[in-house]
mmCIF file of C-alpha atoms in Angstrom:
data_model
loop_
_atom_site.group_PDB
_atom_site.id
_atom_site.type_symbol
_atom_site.label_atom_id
_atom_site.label_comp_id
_atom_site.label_asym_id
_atom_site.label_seq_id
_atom_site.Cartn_x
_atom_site.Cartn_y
_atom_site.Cartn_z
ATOM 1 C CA UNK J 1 84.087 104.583 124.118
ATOM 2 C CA UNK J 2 86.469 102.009 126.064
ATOM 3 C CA UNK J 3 89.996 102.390 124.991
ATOM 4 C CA UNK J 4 89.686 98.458 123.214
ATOM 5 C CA UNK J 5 86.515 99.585 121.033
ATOM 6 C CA UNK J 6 88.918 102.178 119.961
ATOM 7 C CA UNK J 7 91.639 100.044 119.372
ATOM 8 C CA UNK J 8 88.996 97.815 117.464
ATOM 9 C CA UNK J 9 88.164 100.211 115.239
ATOM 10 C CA UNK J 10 91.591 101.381 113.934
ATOM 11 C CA UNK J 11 92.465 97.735 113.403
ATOM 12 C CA UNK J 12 89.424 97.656 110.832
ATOM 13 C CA UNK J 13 90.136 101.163 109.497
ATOM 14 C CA UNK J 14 94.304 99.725 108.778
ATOM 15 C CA UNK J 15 92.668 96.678 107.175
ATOM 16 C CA UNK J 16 90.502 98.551 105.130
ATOM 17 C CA UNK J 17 93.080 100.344 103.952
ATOM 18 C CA UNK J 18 95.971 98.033 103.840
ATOM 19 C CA UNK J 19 93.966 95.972 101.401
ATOM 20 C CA UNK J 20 93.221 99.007 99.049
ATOM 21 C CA UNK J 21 97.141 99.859 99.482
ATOM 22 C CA UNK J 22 98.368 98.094 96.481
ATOM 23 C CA UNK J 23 95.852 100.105 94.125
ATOM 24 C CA UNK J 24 96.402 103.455 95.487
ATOM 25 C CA UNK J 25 100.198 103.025 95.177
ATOM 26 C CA UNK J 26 99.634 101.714 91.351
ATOM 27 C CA UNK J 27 97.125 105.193 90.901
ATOM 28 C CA UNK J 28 99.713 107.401 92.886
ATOM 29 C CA UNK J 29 102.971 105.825 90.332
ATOM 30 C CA UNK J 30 101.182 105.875 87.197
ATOM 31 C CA UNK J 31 100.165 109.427 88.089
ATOM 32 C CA UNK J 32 103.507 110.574 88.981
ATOM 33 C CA UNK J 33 105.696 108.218 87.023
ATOM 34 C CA UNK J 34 107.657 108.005 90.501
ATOM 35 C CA UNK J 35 108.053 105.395 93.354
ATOM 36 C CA UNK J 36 109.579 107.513 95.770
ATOM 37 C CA UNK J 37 106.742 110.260 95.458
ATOM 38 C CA UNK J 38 104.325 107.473 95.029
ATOM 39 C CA UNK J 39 104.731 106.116 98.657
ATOM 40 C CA UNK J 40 104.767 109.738 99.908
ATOM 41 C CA UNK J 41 101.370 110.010 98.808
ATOM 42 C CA UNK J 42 100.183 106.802 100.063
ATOM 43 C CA UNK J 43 101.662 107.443 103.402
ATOM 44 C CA UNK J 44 99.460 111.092 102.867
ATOM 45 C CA UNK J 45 96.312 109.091 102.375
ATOM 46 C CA UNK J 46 96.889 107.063 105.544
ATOM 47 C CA UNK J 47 96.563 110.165 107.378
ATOM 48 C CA UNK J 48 93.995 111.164 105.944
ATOM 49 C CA UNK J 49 92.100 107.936 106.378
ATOM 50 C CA UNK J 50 93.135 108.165 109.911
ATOM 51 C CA UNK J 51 91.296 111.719 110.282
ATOM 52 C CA UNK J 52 88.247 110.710 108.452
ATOM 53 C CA UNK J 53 84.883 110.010 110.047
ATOM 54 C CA UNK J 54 84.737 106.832 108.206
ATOM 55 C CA UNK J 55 81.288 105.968 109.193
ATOM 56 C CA UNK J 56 80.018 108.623 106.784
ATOM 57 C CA UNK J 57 82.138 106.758 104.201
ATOM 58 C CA UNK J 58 79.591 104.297 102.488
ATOM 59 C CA UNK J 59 82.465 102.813 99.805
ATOM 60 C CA UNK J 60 86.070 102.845 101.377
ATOM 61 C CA UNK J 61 87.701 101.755 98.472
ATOM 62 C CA UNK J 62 86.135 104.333 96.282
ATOM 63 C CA UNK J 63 86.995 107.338 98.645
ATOM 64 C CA UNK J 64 91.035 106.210 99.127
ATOM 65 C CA UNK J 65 90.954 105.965 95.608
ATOM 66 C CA UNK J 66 89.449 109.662 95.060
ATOM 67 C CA UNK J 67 92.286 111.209 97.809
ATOM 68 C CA UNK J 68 94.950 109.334 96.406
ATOM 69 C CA UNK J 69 93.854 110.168 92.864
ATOM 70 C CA UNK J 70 93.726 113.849 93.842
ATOM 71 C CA UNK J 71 96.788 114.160 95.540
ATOM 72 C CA UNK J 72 98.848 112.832 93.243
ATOM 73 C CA UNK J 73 97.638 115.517 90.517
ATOM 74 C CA UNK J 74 98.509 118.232 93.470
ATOM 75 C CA UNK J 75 102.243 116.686 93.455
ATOM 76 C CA UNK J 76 102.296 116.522 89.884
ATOM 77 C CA UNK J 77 101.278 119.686 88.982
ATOM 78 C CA UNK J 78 104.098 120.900 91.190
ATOM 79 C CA UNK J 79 106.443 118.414 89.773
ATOM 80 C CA UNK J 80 106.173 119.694 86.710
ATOM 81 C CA UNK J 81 107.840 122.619 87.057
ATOM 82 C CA UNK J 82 110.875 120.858 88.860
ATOM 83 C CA UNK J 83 110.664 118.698 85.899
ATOM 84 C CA UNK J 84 111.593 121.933 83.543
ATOM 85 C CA UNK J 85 114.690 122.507 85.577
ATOM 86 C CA UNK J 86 115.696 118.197 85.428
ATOM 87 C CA UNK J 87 119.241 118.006 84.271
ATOM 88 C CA UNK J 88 118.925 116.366 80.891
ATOM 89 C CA UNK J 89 116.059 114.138 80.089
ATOM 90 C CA UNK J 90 113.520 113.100 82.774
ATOM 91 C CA UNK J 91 112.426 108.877 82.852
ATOM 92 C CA UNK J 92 110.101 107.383 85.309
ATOM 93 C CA UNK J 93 111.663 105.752 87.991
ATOM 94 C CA UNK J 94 111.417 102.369 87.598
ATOM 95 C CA UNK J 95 109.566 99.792 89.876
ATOM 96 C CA UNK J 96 110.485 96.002 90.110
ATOM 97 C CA UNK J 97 107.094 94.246 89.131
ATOM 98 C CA UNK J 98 107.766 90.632 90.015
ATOM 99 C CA UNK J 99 105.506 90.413 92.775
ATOM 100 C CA UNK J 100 102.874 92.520 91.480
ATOM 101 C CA UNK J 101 102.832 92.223 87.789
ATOM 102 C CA UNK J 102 99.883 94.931 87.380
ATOM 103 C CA UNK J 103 100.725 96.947 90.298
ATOM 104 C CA UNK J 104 97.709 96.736 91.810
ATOM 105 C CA UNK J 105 95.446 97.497 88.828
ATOM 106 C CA UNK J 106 92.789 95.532 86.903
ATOM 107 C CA UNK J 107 95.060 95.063 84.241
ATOM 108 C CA UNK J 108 99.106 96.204 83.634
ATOM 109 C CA UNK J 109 97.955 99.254 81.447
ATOM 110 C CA UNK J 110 99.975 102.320 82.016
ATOM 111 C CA UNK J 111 102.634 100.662 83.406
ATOM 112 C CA UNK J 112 105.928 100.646 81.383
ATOM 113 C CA UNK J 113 108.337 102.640 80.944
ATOM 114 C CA UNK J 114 107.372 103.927 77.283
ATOM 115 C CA UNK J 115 104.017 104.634 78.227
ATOM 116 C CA UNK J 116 104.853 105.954 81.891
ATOM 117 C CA UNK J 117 107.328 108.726 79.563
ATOM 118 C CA UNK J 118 104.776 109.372 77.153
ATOM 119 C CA UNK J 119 101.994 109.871 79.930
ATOM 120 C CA UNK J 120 104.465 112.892 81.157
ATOM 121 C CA UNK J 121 103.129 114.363 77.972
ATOM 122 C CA UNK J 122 99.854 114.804 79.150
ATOM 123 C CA UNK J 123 98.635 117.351 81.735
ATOM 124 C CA UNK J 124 98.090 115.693 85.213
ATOM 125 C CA UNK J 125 94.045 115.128 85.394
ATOM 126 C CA UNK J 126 94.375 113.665 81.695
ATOM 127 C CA UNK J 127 97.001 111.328 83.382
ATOM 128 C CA UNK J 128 94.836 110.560 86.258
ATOM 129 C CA UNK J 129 91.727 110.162 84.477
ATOM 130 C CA UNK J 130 93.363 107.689 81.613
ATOM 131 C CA UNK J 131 95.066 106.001 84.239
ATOM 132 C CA UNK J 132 91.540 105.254 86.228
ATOM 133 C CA UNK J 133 90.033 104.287 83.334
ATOM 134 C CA UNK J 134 92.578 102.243 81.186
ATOM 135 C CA UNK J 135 94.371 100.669 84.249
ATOM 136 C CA UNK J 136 91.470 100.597 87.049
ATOM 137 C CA UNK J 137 88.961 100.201 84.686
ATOM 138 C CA UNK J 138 86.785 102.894 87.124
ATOM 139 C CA UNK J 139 83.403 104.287 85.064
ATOM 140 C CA UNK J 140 82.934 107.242 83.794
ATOM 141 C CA UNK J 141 80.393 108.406 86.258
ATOM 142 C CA UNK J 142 83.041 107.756 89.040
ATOM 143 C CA UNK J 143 86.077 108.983 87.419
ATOM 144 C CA UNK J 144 84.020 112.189 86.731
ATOM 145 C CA UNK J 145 83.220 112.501 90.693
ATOM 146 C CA UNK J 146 86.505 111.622 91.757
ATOM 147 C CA UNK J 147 88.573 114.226 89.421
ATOM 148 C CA UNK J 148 85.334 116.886 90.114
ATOM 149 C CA UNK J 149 84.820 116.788 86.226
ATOM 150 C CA UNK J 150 81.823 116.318 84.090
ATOM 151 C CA UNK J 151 80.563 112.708 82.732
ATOM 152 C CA UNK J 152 81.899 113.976 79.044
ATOM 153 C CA UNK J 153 84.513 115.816 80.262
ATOM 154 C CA UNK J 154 86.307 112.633 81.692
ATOM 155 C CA UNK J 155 85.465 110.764 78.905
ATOM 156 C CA UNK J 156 87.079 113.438 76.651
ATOM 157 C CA UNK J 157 90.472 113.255 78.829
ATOM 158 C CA UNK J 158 90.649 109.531 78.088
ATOM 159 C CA UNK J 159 89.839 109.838 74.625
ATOM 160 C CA UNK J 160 92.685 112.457 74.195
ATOM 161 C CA UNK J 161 95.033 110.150 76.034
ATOM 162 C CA UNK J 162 94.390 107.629 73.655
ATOM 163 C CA UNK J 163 94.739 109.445 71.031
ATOM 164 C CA UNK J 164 98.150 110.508 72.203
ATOM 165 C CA UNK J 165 99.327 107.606 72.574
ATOM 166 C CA UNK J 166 98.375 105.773 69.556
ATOM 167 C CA UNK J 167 100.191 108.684 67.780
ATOM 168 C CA UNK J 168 103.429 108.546 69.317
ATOM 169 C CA UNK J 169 103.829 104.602 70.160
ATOM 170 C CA UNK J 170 103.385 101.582 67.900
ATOM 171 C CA UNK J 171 101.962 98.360 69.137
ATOM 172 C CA UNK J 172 105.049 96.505 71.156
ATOM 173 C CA UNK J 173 106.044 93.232 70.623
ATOM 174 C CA UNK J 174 105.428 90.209 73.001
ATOM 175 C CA UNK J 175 107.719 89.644 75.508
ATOM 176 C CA UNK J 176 109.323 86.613 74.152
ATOM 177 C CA UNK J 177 110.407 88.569 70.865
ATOM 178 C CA UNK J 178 111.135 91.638 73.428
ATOM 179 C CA UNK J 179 113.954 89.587 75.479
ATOM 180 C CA UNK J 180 115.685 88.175 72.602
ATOM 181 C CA UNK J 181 115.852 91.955 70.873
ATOM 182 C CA UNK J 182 117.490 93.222 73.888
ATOM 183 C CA UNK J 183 119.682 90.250 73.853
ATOM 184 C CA UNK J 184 120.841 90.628 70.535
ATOM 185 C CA UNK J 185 121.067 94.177 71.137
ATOM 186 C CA UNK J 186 123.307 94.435 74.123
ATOM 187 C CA UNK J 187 125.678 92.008 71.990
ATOM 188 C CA UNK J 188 125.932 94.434 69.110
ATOM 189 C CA UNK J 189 126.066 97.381 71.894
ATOM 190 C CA UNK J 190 129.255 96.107 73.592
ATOM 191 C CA UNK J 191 130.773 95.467 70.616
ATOM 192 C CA UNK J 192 129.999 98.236 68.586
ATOM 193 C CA UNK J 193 128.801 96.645 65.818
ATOM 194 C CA UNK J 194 127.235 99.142 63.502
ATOM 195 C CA UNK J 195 125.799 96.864 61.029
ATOM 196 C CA UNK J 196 123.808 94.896 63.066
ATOM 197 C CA UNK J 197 122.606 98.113 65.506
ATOM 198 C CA UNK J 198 121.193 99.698 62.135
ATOM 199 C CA UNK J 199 119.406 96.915 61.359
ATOM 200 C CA UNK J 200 117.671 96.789 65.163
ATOM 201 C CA UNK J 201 116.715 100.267 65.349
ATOM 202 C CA UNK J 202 113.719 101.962 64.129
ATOM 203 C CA UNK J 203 114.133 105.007 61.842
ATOM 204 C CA UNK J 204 113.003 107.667 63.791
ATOM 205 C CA UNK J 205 114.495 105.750 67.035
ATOM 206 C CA UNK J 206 115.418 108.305 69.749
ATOM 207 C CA UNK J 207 117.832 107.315 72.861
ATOM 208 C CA UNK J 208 116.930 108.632 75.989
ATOM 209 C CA UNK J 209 119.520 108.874 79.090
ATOM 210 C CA UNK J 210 118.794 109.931 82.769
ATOM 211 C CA UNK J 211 121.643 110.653 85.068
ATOM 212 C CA UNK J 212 120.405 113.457 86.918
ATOM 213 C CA UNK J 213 123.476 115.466 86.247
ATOM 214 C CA UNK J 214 125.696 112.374 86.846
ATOM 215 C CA UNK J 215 128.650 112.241 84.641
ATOM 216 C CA UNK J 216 128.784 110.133 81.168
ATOM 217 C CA UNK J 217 124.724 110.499 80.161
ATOM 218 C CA UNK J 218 123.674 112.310 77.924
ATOM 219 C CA UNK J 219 121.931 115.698 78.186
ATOM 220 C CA UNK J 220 119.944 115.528 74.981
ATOM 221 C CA UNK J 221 118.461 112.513 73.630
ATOM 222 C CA UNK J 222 119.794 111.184 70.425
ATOM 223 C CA UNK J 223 117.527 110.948 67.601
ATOM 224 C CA UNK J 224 117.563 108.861 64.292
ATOM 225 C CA UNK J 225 118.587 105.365 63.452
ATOM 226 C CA UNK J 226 122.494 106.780 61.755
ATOM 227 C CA UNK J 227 123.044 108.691 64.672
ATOM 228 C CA UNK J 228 122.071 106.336 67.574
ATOM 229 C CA UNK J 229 123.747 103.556 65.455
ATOM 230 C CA UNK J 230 126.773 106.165 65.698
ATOM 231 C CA UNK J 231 126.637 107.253 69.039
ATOM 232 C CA UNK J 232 126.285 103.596 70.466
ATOM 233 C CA UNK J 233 129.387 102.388 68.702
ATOM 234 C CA UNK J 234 131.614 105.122 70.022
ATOM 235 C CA UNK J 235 130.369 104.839 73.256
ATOM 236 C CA UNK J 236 130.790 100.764 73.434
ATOM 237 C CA UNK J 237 134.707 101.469 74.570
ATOM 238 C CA UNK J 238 134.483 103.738 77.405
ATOM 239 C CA UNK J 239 130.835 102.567 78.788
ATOM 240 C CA UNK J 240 130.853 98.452 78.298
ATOM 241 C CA UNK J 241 134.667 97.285 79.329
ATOM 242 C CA UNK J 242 134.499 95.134 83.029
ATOM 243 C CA UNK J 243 130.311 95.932 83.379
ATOM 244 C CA UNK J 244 128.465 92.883 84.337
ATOM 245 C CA UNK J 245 124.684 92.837 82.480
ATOM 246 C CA UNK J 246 121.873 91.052 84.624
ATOM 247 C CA UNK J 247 118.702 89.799 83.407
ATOM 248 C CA UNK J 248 115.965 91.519 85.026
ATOM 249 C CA UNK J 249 112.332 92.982 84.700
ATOM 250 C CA UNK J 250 111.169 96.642 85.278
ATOM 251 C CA UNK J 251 107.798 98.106 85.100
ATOM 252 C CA UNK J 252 106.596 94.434 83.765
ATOM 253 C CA UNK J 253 108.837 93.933 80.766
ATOM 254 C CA UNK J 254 112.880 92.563 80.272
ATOM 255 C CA UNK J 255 114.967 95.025 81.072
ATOM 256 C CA UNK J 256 118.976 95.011 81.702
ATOM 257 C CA UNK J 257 120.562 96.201 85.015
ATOM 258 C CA UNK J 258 124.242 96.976 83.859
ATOM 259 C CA UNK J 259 126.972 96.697 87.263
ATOM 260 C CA UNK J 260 130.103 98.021 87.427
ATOM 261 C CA UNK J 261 132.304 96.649 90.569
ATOM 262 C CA UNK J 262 128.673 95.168 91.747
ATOM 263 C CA UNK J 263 127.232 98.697 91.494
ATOM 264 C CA UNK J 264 124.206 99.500 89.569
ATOM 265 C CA UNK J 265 125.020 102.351 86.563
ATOM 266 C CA UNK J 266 122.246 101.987 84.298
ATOM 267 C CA UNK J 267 119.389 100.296 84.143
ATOM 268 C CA UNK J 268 118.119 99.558 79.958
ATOM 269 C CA UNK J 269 114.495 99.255 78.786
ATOM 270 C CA UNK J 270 113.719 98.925 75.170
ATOM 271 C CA UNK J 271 110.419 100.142 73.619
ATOM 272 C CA UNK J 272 110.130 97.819 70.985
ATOM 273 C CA UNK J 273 107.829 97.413 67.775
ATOM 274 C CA UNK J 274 107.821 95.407 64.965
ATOM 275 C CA UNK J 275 110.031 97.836 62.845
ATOM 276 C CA UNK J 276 112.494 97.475 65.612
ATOM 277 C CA UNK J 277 113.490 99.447 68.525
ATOM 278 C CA UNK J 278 111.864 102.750 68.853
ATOM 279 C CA UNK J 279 113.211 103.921 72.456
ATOM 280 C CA UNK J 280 116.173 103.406 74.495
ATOM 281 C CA UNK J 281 115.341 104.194 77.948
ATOM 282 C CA UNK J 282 118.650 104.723 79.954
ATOM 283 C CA UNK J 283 117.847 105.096 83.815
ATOM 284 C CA UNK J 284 121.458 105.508 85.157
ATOM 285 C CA UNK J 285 120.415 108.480 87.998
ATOM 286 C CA UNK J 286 121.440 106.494 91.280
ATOM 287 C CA UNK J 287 118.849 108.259 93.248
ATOM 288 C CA UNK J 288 116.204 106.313 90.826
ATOM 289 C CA UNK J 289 118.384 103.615 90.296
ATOM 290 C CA UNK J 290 118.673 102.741 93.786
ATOM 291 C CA UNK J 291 115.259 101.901 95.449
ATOM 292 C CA UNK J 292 114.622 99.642 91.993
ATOM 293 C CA UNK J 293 118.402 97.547 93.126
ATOM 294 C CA UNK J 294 117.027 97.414 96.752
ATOM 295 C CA UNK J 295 113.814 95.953 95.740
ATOM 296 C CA UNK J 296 115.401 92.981 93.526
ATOM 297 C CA UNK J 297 117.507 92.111 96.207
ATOM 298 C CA UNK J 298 114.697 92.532 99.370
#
């Protein structure tokens, strides 16, 4: 083979896979709940693509899909114990979805941060296979081959999913109704206003904060609408003096990025329903924080 057939035939085997990129980097973050890891294992499946004989590979698409579906339950498997050790509680890192409102799926299922930190719940093939299904909208028959399960086996993982899901999260509201909450909310945050932050928050809301270890978030969430009420009026004077709050969407819904100095500290997402809010997501870790900052301003 002449050194330009070869060069022909890696330029189709990068186009083939740079066009199934964008859906193996949505299975590999839904999976993993992480960018950073995310592109590791897209970068992984490259290789791998590179090493293949792909003329024994009848459906391209299909097989990236399978490796990258695979690998990311290898990295999550071993995540999860890292995950045990996590300084205080552990939030996907979130992705700026502008460009790509579904992330390169058939649909944005799976995709915010609620969902992404309920998903953690689940055991990694119940992740992958939900997310293949709900997101990718893959069949059964294929889902089964590509996590080496049975037909009613897969279909069993997605029930369960499903299941969880509907358990722990209520329907959201629309966006619309989501941006002016958080609006309204970030008012009554600043200012400490306990009145009006009982009357946002869901009963049983819980307030979630993860800085990694870094200084000012706290290690256990808060839980309870007296108590969050509480705890966000005490902190309004230390935390919200000279921050600037930008507009901004994460993982496909309004979220606030909150600067101090023009630094990123915290990044806000609000799981809301119609009884109110029923998660506050506080992403203030800079090593997650700052890939999301470098993508809103690339």
């Amino acid at each position: 083979m002449s050194t330009e057939d070869e060069r022909d035939i890696l330029g189709d085997a990068t186009r083939t896979f740079l066009a199934a990129r964008p859906q193996l980097f949505g299975i590999a973050y839904r999976v993993l709940g992480s960018a950073t890891e995310a592109e590791d294992i897209v970068q992984e499946a490259w290789l791998r693509w590179q090493n293949t004989d792909r003329g024994a590979v009848r459906e391209p698409a299909a097989f990236l899909a399978t490796v990258t579906a695979r690998l990311a339950i290898n990295v999550a498997q071993s995540a999860r114990v890292r995950r045990e050790s996590y300084v205080g509680p552990w939030l996907p890192e979130p992705v700026d979805t502008r460009a790509d409102p579904q992330l390169g799926a058939e649909r944005a299922e799976a995709l915010d941060m609620a969902v992404l930190f309920l998903l953690e719940k689940l055991n990694p093939v119940e992740r992958a296979a939900y997310v293949l299904r709900e997101a990718f909208d893959h069949p059964y028959p294929q889902i089964a081959e590509m996590l080496e399960l049975t037909e009613a086996n897969a279909r069993q993982l997605v029930s369960r999913a499903r299941r969880h899901l509907a358990s722990d999260r209520r329907r959201p509201v629309e966006p619309a109704a989501h941006r002016r909450l958080t609006e309204v909310f970030l008012t009554a945050a600043q200012t400490g206003d306990l009145a009006v932050l009982e009357g946002l928050l869901a009963e049983d809301v819980a307030s979630y904060s993860d800085g990694g270890g870094v200084r000012g978030a706290s290690r256990i969430p808060v839980v309870g609408r007296r108590h969050v009420s509480r705890y966000l009026a005490a902190f309004a004077p230390r935390f919200w003096p000279g921050k600037e709050i930008r507009p901004v969407e994460a993982n496909g819904v309004p979220a606030a990025l909150v600067l101090a100095d023009g630094q990123a500290v915290a990044l806000l997402c609000l799981d809301a329903s119609d009884r109110g809010i029923e998660r506050l997501l506080w992403v203030m870790s800079p090593r997650k924080l700052a890939p999301y900052v470098a993508s809103l301003d690339g």
